PDB file of C-alpha atoms in Angstrom:
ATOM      1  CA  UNK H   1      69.226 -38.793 -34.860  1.00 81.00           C
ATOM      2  CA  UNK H   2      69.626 -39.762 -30.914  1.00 90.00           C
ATOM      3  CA  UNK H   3      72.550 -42.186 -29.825  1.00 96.00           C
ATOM      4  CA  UNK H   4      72.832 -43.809 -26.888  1.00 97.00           C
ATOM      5  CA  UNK H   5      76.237 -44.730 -25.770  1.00 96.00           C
ATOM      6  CA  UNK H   6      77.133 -46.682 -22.947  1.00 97.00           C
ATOM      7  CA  UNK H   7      79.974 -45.376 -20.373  1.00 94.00           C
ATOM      8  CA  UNK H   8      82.287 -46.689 -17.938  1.00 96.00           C
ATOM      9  CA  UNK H   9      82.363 -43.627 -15.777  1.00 95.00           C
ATOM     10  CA  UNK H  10      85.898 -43.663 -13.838  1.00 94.00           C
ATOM     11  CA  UNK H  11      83.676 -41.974 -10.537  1.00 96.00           C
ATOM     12  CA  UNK H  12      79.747 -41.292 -10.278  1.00 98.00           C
ATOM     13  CA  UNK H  13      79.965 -38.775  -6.964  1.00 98.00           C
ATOM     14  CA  UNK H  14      80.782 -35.343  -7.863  1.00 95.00           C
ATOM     15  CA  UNK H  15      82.225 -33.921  -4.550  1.00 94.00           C
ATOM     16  CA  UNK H  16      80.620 -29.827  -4.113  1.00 89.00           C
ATOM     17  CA  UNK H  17      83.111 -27.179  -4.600  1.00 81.00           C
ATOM     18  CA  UNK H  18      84.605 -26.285  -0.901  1.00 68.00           C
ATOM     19  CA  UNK H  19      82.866 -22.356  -0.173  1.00 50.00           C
ATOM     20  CA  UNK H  20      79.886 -23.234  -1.862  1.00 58.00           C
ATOM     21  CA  UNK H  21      76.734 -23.252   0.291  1.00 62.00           C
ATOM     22  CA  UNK H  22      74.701 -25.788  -2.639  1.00 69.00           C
ATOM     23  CA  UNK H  23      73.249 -27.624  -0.013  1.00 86.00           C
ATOM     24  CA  UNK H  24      74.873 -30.641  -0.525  1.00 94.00           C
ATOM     25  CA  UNK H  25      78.102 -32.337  -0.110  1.00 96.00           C
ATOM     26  CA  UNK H  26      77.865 -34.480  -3.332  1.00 97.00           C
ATOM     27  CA  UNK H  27      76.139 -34.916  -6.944  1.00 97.00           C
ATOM     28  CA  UNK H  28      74.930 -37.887  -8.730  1.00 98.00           C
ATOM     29  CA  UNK H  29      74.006 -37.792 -12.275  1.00 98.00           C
ATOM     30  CA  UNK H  30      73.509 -41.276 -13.681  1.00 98.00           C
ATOM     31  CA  UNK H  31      72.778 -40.233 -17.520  1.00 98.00           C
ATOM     32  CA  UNK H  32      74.685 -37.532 -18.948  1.00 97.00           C
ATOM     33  CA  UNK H  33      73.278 -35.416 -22.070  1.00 97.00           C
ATOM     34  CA  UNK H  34      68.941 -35.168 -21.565  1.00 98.00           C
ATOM     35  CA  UNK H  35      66.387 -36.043 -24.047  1.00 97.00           C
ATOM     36  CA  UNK H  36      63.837 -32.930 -22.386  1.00 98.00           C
ATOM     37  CA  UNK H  37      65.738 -30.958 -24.518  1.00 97.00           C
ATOM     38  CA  UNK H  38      64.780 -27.867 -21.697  1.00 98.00           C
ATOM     39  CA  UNK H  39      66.601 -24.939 -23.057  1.00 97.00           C
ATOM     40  CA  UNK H  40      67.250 -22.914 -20.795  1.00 97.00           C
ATOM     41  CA  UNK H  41      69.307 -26.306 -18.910  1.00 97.00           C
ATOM     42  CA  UNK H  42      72.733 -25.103 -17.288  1.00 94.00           C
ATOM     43  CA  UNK H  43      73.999 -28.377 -18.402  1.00 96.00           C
ATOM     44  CA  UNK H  44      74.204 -28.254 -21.974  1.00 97.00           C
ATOM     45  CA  UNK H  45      77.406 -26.150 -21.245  1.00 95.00           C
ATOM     46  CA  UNK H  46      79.129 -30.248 -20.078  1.00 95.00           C
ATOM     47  CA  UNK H  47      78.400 -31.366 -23.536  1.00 96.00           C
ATOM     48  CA  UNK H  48      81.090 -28.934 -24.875  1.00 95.00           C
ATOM     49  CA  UNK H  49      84.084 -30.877 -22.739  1.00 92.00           C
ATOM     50  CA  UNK H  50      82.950 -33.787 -24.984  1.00 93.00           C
ATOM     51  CA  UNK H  51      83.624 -31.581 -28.628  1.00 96.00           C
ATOM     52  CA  UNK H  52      80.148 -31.841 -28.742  1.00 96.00           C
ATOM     53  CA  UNK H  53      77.381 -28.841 -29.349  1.00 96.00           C
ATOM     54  CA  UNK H  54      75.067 -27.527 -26.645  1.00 96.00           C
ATOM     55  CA  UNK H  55      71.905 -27.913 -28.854  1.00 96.00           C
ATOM     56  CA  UNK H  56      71.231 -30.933 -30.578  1.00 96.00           C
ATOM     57  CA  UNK H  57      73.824 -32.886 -29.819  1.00 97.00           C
ATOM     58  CA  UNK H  58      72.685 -32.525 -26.122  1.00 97.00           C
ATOM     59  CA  UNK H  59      69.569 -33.821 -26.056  1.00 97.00           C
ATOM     60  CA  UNK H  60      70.428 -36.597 -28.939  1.00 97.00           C
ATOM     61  CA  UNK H  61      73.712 -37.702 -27.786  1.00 97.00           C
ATOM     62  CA  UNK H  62      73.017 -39.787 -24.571  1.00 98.00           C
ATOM     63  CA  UNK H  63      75.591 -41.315 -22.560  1.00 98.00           C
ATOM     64  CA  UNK H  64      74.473 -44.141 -19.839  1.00 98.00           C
ATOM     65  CA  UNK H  65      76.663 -44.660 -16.723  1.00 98.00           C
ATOM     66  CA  UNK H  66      76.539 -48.398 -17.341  1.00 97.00           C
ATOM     67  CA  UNK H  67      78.849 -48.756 -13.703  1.00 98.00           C
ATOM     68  CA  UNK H  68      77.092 -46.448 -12.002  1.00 98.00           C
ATOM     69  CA  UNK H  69      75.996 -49.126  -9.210  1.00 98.00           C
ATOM     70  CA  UNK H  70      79.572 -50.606  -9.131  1.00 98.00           C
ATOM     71  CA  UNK H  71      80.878 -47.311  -8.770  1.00 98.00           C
ATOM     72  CA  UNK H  72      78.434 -46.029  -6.445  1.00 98.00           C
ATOM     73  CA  UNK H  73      78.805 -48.690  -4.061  1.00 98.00           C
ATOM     74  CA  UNK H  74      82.717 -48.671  -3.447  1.00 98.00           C
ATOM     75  CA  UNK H  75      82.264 -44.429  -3.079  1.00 98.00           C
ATOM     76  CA  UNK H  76      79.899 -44.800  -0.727  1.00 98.00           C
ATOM     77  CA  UNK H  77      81.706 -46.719   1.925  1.00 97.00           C
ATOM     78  CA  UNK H  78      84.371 -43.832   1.692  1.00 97.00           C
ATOM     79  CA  UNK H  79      82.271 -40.747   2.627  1.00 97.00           C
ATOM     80  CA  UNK H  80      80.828 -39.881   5.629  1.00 97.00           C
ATOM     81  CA  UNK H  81      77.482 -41.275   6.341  1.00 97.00           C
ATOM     82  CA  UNK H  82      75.929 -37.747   6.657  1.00 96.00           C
ATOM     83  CA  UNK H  83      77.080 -36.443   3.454  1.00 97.00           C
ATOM     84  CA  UNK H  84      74.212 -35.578   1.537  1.00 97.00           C
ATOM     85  CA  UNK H  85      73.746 -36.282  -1.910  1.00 98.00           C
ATOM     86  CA  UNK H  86      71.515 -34.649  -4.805  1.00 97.00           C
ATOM     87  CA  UNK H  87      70.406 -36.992  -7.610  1.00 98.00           C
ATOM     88  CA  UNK H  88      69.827 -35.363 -10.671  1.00 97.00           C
ATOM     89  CA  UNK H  89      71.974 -31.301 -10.533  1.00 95.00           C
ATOM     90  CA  UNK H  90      72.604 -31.728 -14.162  1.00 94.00           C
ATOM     91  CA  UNK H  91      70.391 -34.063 -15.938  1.00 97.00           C
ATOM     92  CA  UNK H  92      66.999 -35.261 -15.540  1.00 98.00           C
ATOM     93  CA  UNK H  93      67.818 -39.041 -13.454  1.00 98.00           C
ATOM     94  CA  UNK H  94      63.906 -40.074 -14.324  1.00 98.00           C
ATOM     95  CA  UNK H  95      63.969 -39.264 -18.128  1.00 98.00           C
ATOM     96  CA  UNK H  96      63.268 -41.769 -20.507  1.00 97.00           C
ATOM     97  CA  UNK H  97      66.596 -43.666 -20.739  1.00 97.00           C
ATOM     98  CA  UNK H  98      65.853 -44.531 -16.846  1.00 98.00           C
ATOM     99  CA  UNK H  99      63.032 -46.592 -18.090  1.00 97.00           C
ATOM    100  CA  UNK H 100      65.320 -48.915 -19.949  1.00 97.00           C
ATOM    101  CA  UNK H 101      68.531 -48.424 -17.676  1.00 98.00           C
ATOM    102  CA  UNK H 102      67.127 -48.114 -14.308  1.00 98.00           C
ATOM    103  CA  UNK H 103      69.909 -46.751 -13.102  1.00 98.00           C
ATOM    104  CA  UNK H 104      67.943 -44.656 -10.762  1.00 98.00           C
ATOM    105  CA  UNK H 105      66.423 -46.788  -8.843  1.00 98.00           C
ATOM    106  CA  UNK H 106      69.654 -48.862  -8.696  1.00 98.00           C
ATOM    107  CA  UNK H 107      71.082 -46.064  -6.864  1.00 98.00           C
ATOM    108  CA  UNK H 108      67.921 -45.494  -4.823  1.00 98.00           C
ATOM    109  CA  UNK H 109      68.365 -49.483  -3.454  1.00 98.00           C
ATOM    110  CA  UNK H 110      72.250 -49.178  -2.365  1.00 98.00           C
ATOM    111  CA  UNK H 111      70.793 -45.615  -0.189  1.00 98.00           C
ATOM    112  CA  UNK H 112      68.243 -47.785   1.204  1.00 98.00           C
ATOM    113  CA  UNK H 113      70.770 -49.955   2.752  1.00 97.00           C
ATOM    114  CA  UNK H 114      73.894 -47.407   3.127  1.00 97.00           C
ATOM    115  CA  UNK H 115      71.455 -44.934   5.141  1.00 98.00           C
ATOM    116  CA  UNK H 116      73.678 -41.778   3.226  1.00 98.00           C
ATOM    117  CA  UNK H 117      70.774 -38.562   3.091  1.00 98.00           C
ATOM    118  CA  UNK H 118      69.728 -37.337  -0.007  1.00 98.00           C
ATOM    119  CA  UNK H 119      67.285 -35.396  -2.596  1.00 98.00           C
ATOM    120  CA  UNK H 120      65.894 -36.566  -6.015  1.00 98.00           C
ATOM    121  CA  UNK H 121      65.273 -33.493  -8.731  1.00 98.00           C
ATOM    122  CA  UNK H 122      63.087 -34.271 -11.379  1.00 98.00           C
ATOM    123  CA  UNK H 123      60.208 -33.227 -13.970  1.00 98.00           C
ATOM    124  CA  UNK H 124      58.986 -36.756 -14.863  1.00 98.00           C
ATOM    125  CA  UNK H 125      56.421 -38.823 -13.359  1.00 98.00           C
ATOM    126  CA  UNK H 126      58.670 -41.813 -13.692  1.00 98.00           C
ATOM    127  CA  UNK H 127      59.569 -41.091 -10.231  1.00 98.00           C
ATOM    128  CA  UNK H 128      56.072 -43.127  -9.201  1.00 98.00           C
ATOM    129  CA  UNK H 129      57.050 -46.005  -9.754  1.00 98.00           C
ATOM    130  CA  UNK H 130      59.925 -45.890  -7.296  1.00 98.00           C
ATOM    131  CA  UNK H 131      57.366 -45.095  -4.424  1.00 98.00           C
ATOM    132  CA  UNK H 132      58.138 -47.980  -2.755  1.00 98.00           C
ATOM    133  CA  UNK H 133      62.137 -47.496  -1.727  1.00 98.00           C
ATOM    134  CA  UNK H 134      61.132 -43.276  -1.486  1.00 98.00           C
ATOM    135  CA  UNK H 135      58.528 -44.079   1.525  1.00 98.00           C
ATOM    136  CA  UNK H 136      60.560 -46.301   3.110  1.00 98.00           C
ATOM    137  CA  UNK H 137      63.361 -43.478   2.590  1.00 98.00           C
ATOM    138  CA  UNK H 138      60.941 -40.997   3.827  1.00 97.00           C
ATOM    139  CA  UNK H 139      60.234 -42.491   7.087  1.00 97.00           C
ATOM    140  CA  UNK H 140      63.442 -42.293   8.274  1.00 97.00           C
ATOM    141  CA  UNK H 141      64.169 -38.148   7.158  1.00 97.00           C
ATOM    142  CA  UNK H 142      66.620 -39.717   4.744  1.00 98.00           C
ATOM    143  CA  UNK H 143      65.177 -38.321   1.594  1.00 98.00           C
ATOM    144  CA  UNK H 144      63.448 -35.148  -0.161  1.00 98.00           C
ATOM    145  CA  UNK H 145      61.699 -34.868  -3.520  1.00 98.00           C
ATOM    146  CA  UNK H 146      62.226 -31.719  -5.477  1.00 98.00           C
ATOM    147  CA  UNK H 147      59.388 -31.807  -8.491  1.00 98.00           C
ATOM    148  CA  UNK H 148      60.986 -28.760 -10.781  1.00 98.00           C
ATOM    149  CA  UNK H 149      57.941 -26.987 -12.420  1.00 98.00           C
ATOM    150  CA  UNK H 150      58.448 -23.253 -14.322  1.00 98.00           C
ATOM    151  CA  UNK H 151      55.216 -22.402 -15.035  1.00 98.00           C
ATOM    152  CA  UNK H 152      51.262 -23.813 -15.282  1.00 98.00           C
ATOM    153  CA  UNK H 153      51.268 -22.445 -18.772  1.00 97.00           C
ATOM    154  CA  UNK H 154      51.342 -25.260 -21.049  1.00 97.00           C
ATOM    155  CA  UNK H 155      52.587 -23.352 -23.912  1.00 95.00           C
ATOM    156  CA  UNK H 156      55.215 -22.050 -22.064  1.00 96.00           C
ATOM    157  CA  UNK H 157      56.196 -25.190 -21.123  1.00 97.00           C
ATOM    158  CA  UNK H 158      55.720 -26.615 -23.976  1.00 96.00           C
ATOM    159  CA  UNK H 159      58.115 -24.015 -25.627  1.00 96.00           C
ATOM    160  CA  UNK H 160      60.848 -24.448 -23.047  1.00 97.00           C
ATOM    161  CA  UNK H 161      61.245 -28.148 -21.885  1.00 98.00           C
ATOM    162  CA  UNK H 162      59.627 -29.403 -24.980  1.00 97.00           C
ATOM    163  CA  UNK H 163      60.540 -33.155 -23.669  1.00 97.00           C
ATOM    164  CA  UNK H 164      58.826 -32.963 -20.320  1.00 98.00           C
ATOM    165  CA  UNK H 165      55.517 -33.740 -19.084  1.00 97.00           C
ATOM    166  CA  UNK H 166      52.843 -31.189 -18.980  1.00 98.00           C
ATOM    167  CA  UNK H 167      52.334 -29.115 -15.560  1.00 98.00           C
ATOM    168  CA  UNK H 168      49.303 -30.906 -14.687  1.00 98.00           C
ATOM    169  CA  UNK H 169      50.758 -34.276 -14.637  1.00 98.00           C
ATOM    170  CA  UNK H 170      53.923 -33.163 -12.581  1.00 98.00           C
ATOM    171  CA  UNK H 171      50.989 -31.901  -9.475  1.00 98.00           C
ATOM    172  CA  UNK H 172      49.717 -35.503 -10.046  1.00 98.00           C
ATOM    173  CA  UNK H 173      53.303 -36.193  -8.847  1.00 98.00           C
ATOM    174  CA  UNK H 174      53.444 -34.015  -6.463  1.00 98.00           C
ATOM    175  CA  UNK H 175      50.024 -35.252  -5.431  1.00 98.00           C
ATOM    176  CA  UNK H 176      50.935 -39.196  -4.867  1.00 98.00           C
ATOM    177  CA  UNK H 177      54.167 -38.188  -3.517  1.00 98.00           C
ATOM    178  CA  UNK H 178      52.581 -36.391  -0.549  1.00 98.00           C
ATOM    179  CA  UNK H 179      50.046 -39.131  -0.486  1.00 98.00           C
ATOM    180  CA  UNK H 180      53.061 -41.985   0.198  1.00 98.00           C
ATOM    181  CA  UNK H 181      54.349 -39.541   2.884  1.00 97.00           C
ATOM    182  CA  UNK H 182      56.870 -38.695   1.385  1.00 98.00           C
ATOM    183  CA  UNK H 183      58.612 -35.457   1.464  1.00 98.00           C
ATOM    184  CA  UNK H 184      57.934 -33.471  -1.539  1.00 98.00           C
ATOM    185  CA  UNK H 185      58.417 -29.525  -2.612  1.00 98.00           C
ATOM    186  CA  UNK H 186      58.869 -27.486  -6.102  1.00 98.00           C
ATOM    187  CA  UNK H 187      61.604 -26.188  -7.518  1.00 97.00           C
ATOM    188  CA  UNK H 188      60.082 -23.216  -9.336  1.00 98.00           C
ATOM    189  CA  UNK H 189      63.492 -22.846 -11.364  1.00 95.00           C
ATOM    190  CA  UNK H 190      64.379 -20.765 -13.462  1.00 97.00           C
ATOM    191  CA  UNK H 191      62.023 -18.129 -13.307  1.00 98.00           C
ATOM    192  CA  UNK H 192      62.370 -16.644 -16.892  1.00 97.00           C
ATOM    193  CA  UNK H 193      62.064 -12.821 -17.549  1.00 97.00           C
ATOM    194  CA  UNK H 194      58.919 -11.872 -20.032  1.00 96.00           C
ATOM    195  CA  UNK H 195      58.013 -15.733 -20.148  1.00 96.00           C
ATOM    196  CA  UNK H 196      57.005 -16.775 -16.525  1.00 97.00           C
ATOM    197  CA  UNK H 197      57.723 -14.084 -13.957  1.00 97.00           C
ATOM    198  CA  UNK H 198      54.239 -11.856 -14.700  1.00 97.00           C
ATOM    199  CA  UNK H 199      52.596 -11.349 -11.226  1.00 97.00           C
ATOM    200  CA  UNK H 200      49.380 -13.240 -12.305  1.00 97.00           C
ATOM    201  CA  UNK H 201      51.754 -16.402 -13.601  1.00 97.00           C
ATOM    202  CA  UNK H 202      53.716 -16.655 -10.653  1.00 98.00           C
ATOM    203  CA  UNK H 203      50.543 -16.392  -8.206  1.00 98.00           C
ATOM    204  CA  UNK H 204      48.988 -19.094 -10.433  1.00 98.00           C
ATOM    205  CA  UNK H 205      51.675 -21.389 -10.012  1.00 98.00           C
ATOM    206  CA  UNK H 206      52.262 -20.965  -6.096  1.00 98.00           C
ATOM    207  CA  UNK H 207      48.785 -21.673  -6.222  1.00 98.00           C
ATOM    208  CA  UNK H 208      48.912 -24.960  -7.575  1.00 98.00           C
ATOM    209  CA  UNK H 209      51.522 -25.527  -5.727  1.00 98.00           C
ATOM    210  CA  UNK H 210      49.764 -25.145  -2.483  1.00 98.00           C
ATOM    211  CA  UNK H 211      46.652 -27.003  -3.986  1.00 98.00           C
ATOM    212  CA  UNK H 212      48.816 -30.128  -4.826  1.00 98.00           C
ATOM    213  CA  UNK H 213      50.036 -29.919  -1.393  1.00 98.00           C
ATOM    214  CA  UNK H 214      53.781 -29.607  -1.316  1.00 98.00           C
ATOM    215  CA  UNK H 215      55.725 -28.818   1.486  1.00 94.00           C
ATOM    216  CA  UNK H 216      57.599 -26.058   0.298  1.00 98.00           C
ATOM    217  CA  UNK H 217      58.932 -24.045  -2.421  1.00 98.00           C
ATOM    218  CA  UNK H 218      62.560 -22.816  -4.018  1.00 97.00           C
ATOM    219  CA  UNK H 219      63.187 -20.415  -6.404  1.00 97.00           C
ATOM    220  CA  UNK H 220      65.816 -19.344  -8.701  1.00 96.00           C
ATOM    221  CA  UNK H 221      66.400 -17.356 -11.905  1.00 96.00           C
ATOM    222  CA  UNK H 222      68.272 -18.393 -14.758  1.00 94.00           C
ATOM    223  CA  UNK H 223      71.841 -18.469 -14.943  1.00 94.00           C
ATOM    224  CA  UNK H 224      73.324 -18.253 -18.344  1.00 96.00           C
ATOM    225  CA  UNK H 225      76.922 -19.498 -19.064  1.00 95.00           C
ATOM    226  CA  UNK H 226      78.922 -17.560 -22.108  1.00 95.00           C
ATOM    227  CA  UNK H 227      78.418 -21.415 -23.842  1.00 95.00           C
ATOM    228  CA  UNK H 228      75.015 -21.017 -23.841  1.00 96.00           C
ATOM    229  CA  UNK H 229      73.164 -17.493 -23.686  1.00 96.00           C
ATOM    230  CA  UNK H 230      73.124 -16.890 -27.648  1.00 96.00           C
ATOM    231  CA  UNK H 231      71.840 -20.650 -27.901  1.00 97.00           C
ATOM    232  CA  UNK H 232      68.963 -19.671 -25.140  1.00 97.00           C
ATOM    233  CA  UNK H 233      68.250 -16.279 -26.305  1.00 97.00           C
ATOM    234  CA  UNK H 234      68.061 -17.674 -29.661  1.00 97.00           C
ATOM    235  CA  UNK H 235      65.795 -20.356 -28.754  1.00 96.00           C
ATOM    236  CA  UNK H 236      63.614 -17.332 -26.591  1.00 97.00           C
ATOM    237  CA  UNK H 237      63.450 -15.283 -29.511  1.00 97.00           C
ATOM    238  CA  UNK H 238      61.649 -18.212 -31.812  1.00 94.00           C
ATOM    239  CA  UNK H 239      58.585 -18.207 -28.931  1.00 92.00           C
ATOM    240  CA  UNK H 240      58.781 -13.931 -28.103  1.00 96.00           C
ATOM    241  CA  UNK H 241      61.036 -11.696 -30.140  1.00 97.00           C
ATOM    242  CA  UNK H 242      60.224  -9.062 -27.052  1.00 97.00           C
ATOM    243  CA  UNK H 243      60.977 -11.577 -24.366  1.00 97.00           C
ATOM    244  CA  UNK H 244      64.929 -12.597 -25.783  1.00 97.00           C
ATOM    245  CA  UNK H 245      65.611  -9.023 -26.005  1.00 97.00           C
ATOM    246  CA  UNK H 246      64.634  -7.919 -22.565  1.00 97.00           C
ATOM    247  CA  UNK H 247      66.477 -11.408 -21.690  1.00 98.00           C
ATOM    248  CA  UNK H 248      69.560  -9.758 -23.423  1.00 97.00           C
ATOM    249  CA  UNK H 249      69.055  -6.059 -21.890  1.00 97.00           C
ATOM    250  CA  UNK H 250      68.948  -7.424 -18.290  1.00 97.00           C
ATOM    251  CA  UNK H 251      72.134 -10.324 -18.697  1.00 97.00           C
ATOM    252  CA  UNK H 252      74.361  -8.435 -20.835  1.00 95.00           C
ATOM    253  CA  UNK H 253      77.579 -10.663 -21.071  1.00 94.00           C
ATOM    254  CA  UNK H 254      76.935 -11.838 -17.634  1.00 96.00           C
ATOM    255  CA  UNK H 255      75.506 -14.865 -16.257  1.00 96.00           C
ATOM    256  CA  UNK H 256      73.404 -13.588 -14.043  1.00 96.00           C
ATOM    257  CA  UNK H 257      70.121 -11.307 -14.068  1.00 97.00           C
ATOM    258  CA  UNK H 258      70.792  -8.017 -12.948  1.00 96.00           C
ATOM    259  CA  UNK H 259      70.548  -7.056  -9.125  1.00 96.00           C
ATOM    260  CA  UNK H 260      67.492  -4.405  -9.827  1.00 97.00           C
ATOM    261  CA  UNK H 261      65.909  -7.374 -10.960  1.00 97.00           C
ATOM    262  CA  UNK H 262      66.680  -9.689  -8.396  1.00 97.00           C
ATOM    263  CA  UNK H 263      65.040  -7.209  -5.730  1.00 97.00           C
ATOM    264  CA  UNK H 264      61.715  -6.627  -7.650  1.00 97.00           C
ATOM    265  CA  UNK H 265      61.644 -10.314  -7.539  1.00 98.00           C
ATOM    266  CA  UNK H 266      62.406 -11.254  -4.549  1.00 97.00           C
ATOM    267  CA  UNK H 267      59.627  -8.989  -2.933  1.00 98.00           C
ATOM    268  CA  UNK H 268      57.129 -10.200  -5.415  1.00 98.00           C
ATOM    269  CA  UNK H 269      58.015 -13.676  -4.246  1.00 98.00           C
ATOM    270  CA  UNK H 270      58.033 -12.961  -0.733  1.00 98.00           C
ATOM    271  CA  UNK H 271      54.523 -11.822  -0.937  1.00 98.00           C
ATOM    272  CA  UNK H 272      53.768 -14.934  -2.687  1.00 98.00           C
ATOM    273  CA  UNK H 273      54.808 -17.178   0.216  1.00 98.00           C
ATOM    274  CA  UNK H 274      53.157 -15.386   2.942  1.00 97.00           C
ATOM    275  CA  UNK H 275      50.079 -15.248   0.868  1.00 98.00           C
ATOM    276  CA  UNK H 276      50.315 -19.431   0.456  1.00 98.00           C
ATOM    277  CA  UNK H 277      52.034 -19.857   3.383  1.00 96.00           C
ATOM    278  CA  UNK H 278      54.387 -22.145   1.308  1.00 97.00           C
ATOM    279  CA  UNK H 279      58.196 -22.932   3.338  1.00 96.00           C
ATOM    280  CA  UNK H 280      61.172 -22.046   1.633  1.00 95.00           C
ATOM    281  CA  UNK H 281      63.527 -24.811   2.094  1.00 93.00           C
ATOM    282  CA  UNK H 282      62.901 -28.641   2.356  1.00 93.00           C
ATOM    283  CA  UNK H 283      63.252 -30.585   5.158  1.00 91.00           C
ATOM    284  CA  UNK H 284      66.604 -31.329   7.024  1.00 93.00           C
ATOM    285  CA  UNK H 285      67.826 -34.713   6.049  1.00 97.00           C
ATOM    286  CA  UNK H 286      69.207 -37.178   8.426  1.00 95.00           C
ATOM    287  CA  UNK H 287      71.305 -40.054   7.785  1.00 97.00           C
ATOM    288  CA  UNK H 288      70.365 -43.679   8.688  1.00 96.00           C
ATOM    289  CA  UNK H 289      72.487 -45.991  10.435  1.00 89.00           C
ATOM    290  CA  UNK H 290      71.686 -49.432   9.388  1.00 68.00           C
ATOM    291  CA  UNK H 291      72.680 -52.231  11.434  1.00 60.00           C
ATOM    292  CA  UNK H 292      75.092 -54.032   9.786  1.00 48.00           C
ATOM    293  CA  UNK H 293      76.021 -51.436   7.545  1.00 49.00           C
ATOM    294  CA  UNK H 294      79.902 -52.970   7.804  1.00 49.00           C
ATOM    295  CA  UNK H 295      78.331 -56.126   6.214  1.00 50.00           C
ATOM    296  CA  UNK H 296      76.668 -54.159   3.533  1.00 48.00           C
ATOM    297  CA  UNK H 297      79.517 -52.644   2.039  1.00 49.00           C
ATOM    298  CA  UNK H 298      81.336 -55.625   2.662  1.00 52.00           C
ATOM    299  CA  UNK H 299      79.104 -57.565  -0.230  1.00 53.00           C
ATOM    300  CA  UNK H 300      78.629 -56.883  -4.072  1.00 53.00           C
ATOM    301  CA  UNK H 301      75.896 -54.901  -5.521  1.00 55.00           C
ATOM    302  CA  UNK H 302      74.461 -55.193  -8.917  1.00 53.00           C
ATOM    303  CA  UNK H 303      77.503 -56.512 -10.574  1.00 43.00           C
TER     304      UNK H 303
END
């Protein structure tokens, strides 16, 4: 049965471990735990710090940053303008609890006026109906939409993210995105051995991508933590017995595909984006510099 528990978090930016090249300088997740129940999600490994289980508990135990504009506002006038943040690394920051919560587009309002860069990542279309602060964002080269779509193949997706919207509906996205100006690309992420890397899969889905107009295109395969490859495999195995064990042949007890792999891959894909002529990285982000921004930081938000 789902829970949803409200939390004082003690700090909502997650500063990026020093060495790493993530692209970013901090994280903001403003729900932890994720109702599209995707099962292949990195994340369900966090749930474990809470003596809680990566399966159900995950996507039925909810937890709502109730402070997270509070917080957000006094961490924000103590990093650097240009610091760059990514909203939504872990969980999904447009799933349903951000209908209720709006915790989102709380965040998205004290960006507007700080001027700090930053990227959404999402697979709901929830993320229309903050158009309105995004194009304004957008404008400036503050902001970058990542829409993360796996496959075209409803029944994959249906088997692997069995809380998200269907493939079509996310191009919609992508779609009105593009048509607010707004900068949008696709993380195709993870790309999933014997379920959506096939040749003929992966050119169908670079080719709705380039249909529905986004600006680029990033890829990754999955990485599986020792808390949850049996849980994934396991999960695998329920859609294509064949699939989880070539999953299992090429992972081993690591959590990362093997290197052979990783070069069949990457040529495949590099034919893919000369053939679409799709980029491979989003835009660069720029800060803003709002007048006033003393004053801003000066006053309460959302208290």
């Amino acid at each position: 049965m789902r829970s949803i528990q409200l939390w004082q978090a003690g700090a909502v930016l997650n500063r990026s471990p020093k060495g790493q090249h993530m692209g970013f300088d901090y994280s903001l997740n403003p729900y932890r735990g994720c109702s599209h129940a995707c099962r292949y999600c990195y994340a369900r490994e966090s749930h474990t710090y809470l003596d809680l289980n990566v399966a159900e508990d995950f996507e039925q135990k909810l937890f709502v940053k109730e402070n997270l504009a509070v917080r957000l506002n006094a961490e924000l006038r103590k990093i650097p303008l240009d610091a760059v943040i990514a909203i939504g690394t872990a969980t999904d920051p447009y799933q349903p609890l951000e209908g209720h919560h709006h915790l989102t587009r709380q965040a998205l309002q004290l960006l507007l006026e700080s001027g700090h860069p930053f990227t959404v990542t999402t697979k709901s279309p929830l993320i229309e109906r903050d158009i309105d602060l995004l194009a304004a964002m957008g404008a400036r080269g503050q902001v970058g939409v990542h829409i993360s779509l796996l496959s075209t193949d409803k029944k994959v997706i249906r088997a692997l993210e069995p809380g998200t919207s269907p493939p079509d509906r996310r191009l919609a996205t992508i779609r009105r995105l593009k048509a607010a100006h707004i900068p949008v690309g696709v993380f195709v992420a993870p790309i999933i051995p014997g379920l959506s890397d096939q040749p003929d899969a992966l050119k169908a889905l670079f080719s709705a991508i380039r249909e529905a107009g986004a600006d680029w295109a990033m890829t990754s395969t999955t990485r599986l933590s020792d808390a949850i490859r049996d849980y994934f495999i396991n999960q695998v195995a329920t859609i294509d017995p064949k699939a989880a064990a070539h999953i299992r042949s090429l992972y081993g007890s690591s959590q990362f595909v093997e290197a052979s792999y990783r070069r069949v891959l990457s040529r495949q894909l590099d034919h893919l984006y000369r053939e679409f002529q799709i980029g491979r990285h989003g835009p660069r982000l720029h800060p803003h510099r709002v007048q006033e921004q003393l004053e801003f930081f000066e006053q309460p938000h959302f208290s």
